[in-house]
XYZ file of C-alpha atoms in Angstrom:
269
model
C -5.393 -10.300 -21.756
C -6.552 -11.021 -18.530
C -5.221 -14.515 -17.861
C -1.693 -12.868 -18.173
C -2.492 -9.058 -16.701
C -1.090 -10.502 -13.249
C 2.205 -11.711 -14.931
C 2.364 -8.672 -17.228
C 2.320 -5.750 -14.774
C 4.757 -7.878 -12.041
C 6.845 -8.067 -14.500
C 6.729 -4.311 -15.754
C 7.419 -3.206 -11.780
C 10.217 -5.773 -11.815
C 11.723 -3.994 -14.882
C 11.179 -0.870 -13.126
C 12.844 -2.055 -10.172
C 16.090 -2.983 -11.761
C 16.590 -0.310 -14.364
C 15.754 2.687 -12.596
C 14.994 1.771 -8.498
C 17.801 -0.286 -7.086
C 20.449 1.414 -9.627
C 19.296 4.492 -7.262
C 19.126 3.135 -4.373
C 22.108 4.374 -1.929
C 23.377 6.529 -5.163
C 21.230 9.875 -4.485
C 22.805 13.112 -4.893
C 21.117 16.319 -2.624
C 20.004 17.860 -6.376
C 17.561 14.201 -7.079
C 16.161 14.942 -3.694
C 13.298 17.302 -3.597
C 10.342 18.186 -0.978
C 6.907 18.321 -2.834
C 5.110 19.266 -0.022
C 6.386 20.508 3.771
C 7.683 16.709 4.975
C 7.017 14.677 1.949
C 10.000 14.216 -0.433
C 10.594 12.845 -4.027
C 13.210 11.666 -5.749
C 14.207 11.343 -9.370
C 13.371 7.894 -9.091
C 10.038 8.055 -8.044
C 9.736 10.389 -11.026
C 11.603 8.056 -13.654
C 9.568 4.950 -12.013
C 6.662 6.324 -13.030
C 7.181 7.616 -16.041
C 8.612 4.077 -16.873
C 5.488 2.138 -15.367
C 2.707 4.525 -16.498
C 3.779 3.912 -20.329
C 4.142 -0.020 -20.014
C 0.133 -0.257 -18.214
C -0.671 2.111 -21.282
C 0.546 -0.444 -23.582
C -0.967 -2.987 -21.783
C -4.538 -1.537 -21.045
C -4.567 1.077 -24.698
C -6.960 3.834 -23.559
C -6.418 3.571 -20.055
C -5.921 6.225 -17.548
C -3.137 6.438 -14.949
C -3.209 8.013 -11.856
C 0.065 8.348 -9.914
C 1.217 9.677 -7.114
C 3.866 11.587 -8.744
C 1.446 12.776 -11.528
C -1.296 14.003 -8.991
C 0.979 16.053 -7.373
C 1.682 18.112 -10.274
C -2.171 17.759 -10.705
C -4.432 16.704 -8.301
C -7.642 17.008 -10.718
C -6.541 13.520 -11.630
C -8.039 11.870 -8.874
C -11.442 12.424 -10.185
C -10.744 9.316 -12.826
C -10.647 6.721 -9.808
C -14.610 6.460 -10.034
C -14.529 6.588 -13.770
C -15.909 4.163 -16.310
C -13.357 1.647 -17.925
C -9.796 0.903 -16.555
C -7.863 2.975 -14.557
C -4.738 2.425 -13.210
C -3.488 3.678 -9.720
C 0.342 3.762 -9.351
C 2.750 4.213 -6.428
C 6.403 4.317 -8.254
C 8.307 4.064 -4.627
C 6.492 3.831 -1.456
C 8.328 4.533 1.188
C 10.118 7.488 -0.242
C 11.604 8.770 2.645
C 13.333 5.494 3.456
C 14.785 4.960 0.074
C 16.008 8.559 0.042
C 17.772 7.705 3.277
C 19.354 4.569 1.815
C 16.907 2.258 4.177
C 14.780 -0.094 3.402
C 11.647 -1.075 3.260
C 10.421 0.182 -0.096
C 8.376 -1.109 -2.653
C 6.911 -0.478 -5.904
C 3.096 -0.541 -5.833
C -0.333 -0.627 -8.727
C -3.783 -1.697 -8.364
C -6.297 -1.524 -11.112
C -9.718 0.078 -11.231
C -12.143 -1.331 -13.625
C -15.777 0.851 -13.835
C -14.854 2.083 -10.382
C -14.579 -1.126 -8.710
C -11.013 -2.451 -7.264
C -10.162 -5.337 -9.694
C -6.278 -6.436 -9.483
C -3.766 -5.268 -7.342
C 0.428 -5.483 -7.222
C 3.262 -5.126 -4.428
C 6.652 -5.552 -5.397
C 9.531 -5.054 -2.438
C 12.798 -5.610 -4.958
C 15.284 -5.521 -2.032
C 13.022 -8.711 -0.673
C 12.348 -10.240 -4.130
C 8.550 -10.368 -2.876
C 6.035 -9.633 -5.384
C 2.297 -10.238 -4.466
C -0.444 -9.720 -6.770
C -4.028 -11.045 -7.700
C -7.186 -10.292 -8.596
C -10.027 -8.913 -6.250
C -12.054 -12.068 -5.971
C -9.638 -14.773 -7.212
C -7.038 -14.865 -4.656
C -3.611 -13.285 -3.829
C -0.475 -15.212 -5.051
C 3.195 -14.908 -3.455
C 6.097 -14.968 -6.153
C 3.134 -16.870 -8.285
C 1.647 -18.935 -5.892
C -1.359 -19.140 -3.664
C -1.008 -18.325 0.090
C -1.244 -21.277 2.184
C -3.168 -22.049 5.346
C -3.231 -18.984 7.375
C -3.232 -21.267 10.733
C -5.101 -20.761 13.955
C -5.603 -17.294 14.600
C -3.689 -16.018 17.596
C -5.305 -14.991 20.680
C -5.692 -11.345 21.805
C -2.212 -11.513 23.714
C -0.531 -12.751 21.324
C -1.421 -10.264 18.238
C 1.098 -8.734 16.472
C 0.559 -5.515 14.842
C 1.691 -1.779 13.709
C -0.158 1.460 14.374
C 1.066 4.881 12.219
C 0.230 6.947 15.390
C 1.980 10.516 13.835
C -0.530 11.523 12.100
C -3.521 10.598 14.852
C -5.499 13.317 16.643
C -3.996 13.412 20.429
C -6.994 11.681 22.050
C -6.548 8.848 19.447
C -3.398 8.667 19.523
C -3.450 7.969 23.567
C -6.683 5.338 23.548
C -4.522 3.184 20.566
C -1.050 3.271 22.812
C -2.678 2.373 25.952
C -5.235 -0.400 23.749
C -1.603 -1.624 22.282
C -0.729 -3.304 25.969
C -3.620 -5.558 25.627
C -2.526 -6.985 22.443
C 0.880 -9.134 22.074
C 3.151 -6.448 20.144
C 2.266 -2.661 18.923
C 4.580 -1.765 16.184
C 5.226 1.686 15.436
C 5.376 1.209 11.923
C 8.109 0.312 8.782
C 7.078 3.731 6.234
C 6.044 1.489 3.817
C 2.421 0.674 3.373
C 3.613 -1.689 0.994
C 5.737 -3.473 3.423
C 3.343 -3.603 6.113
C 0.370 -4.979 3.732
C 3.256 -8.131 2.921
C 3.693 -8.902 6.552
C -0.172 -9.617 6.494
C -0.260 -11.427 3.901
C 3.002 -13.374 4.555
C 1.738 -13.663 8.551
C 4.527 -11.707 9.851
C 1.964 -9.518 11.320
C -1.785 -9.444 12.047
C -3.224 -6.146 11.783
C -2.320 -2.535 10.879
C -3.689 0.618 11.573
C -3.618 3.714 9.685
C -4.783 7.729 9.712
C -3.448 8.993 6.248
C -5.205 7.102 3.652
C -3.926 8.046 0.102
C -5.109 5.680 -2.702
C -1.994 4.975 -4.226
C -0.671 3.497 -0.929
C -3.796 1.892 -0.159
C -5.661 0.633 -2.990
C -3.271 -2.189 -4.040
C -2.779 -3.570 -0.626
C -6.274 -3.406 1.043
C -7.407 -5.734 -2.643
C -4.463 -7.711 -2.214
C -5.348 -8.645 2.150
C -9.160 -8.544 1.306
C -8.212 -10.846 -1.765
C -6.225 -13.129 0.786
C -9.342 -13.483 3.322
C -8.737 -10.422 5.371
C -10.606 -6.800 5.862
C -9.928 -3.381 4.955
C -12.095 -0.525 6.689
C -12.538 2.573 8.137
C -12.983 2.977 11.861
C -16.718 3.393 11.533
C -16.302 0.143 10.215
C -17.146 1.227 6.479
C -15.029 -0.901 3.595
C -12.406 1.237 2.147
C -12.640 2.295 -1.690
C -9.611 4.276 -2.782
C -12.136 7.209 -4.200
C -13.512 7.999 -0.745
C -11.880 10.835 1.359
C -11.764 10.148 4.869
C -9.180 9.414 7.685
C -8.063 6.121 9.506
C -7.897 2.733 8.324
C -7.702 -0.691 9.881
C -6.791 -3.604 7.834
C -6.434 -7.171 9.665
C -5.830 -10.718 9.003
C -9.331 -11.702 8.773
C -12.895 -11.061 10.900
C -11.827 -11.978 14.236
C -8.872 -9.698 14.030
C -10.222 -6.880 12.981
C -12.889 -7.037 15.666
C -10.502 -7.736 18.687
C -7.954 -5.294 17.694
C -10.498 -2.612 16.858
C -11.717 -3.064 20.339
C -8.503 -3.039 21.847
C -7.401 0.047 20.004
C -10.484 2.142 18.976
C -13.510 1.060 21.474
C -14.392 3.575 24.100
């Protein structure tokens, strides 16, 4: 099962994708528009998505559990499983809701595997794009099925290009990262999509980004997929992330160096 697990699930978010995403997409009426919680809305697709996805990792995985994002909000005793024995899947059916609501883009459909607890596979799919990344925790990430090339020389401090979510940052955070953002080469203020910015590591289009809100489903695939890839996911205290571990802020980067200069730049005293 496991030398085709990578090829399996891509193509389960790719079927998910076409037959109940992109049909969406730009075809919302107000009544498949919904706000689960003050801010945060849902659509019938992220609903359907799920639906659609949980049942195909069941067949794929038989005794499994799913958590997903839709499915925790309707009960959030669910997160509990993500430090459980045996697989569990995490699932993020459309990140970037609030874009694809709009009719914007990015968005992208998301799953990472747990396996005794531990991050063990992860998957990123932007459909619009046609950019699926996936792999294994220690065996590499592949692009559309194939390894990442060189990554290069790593830029210098000037030249750093990153994004930083600063809505959600306490005030004095939120002012030392802005003002640390001028020593660096670009400060982005961020796409919606986790899934989108964890691509433009792993592609190169970016170096870094920063996060407060950590929710597993839009973190657990991505932070595998960039560690997987040679790069670092961790708190600010410098801890590594694990999707089962509540806490605030996040910086994920390229690889050492970067994480070290731009947590300097944006986070030292």
């Amino acid at each position: 099962m496991a030398d085709t697990l990578l090829d399996d699930v891509g193509d389960l978010l790719r079927e998910a994708a076409d037959q109940v995403v992109l049909p969406l997409f730009r075809k919302l009426d107000d009544a498949d528009v919904s706000e689960k919680a003050p801010g945060e809305v849902v659509t019938i697709a992220d609903r359907r998505a799920e639906e659609l996805i949980s049942a195909g990792l069941r067949r794929l995985r038989p005794g499994s559990m799913v958590v997903g994002e839709e499915g925790v909000a309707d009960d959030p005793g669910l997160l509990r499983h993500l430090r459980d024995g045996g697989d569990v899947w995490l699932v993020d059916p459309v990140d970037g809701t609030a874009n694809f609501a709009a009719g914007r883009r990015p968005f992208a459909l998301m799953v990472a595997l747990l396996t005794d607890g531990r991050p063990a596979a992860g998957w990123i799919l932007d459909p619009l794009a046609e950019t699926l990344a996936a792999g294994w925790a220690d065996d590499g990430t592949l692009l559309n099925g194939l390894p990442l090339g060189d990554p290069g020389t790593v830029p210098s401090l000037g030249e750093l290009r990153g994004a930083a979510m600063t809505r959600f940052l306490p005030p004095e955070a939120r002012d030392r990262v802005r003002a640390g953002g001028r020593r660096l080469g670009e400060l982005l203020p961020g796409q919606h999509c986790a899934g989108r910015e964890y691509l433009d590591i792993i592609t190169g289009e970016q170096q870094f980004t920063l996060f407060w809100r950590t929710l597993p489903w839009d973190h657990a695939p991505g932070t595998l997929l960039v560690r997987a890839a040679g790069g670092v996911a961790r708190r600010f205290d410098g801890v590594d992330y694990h999707p089962a571990d509540e806490g605030r802020g996040l910086l994920v980067a390229a690889n050492e160096q970067v994480w070290a200069e731009v947590h300097e730049a944006l986070l030292g005293s």
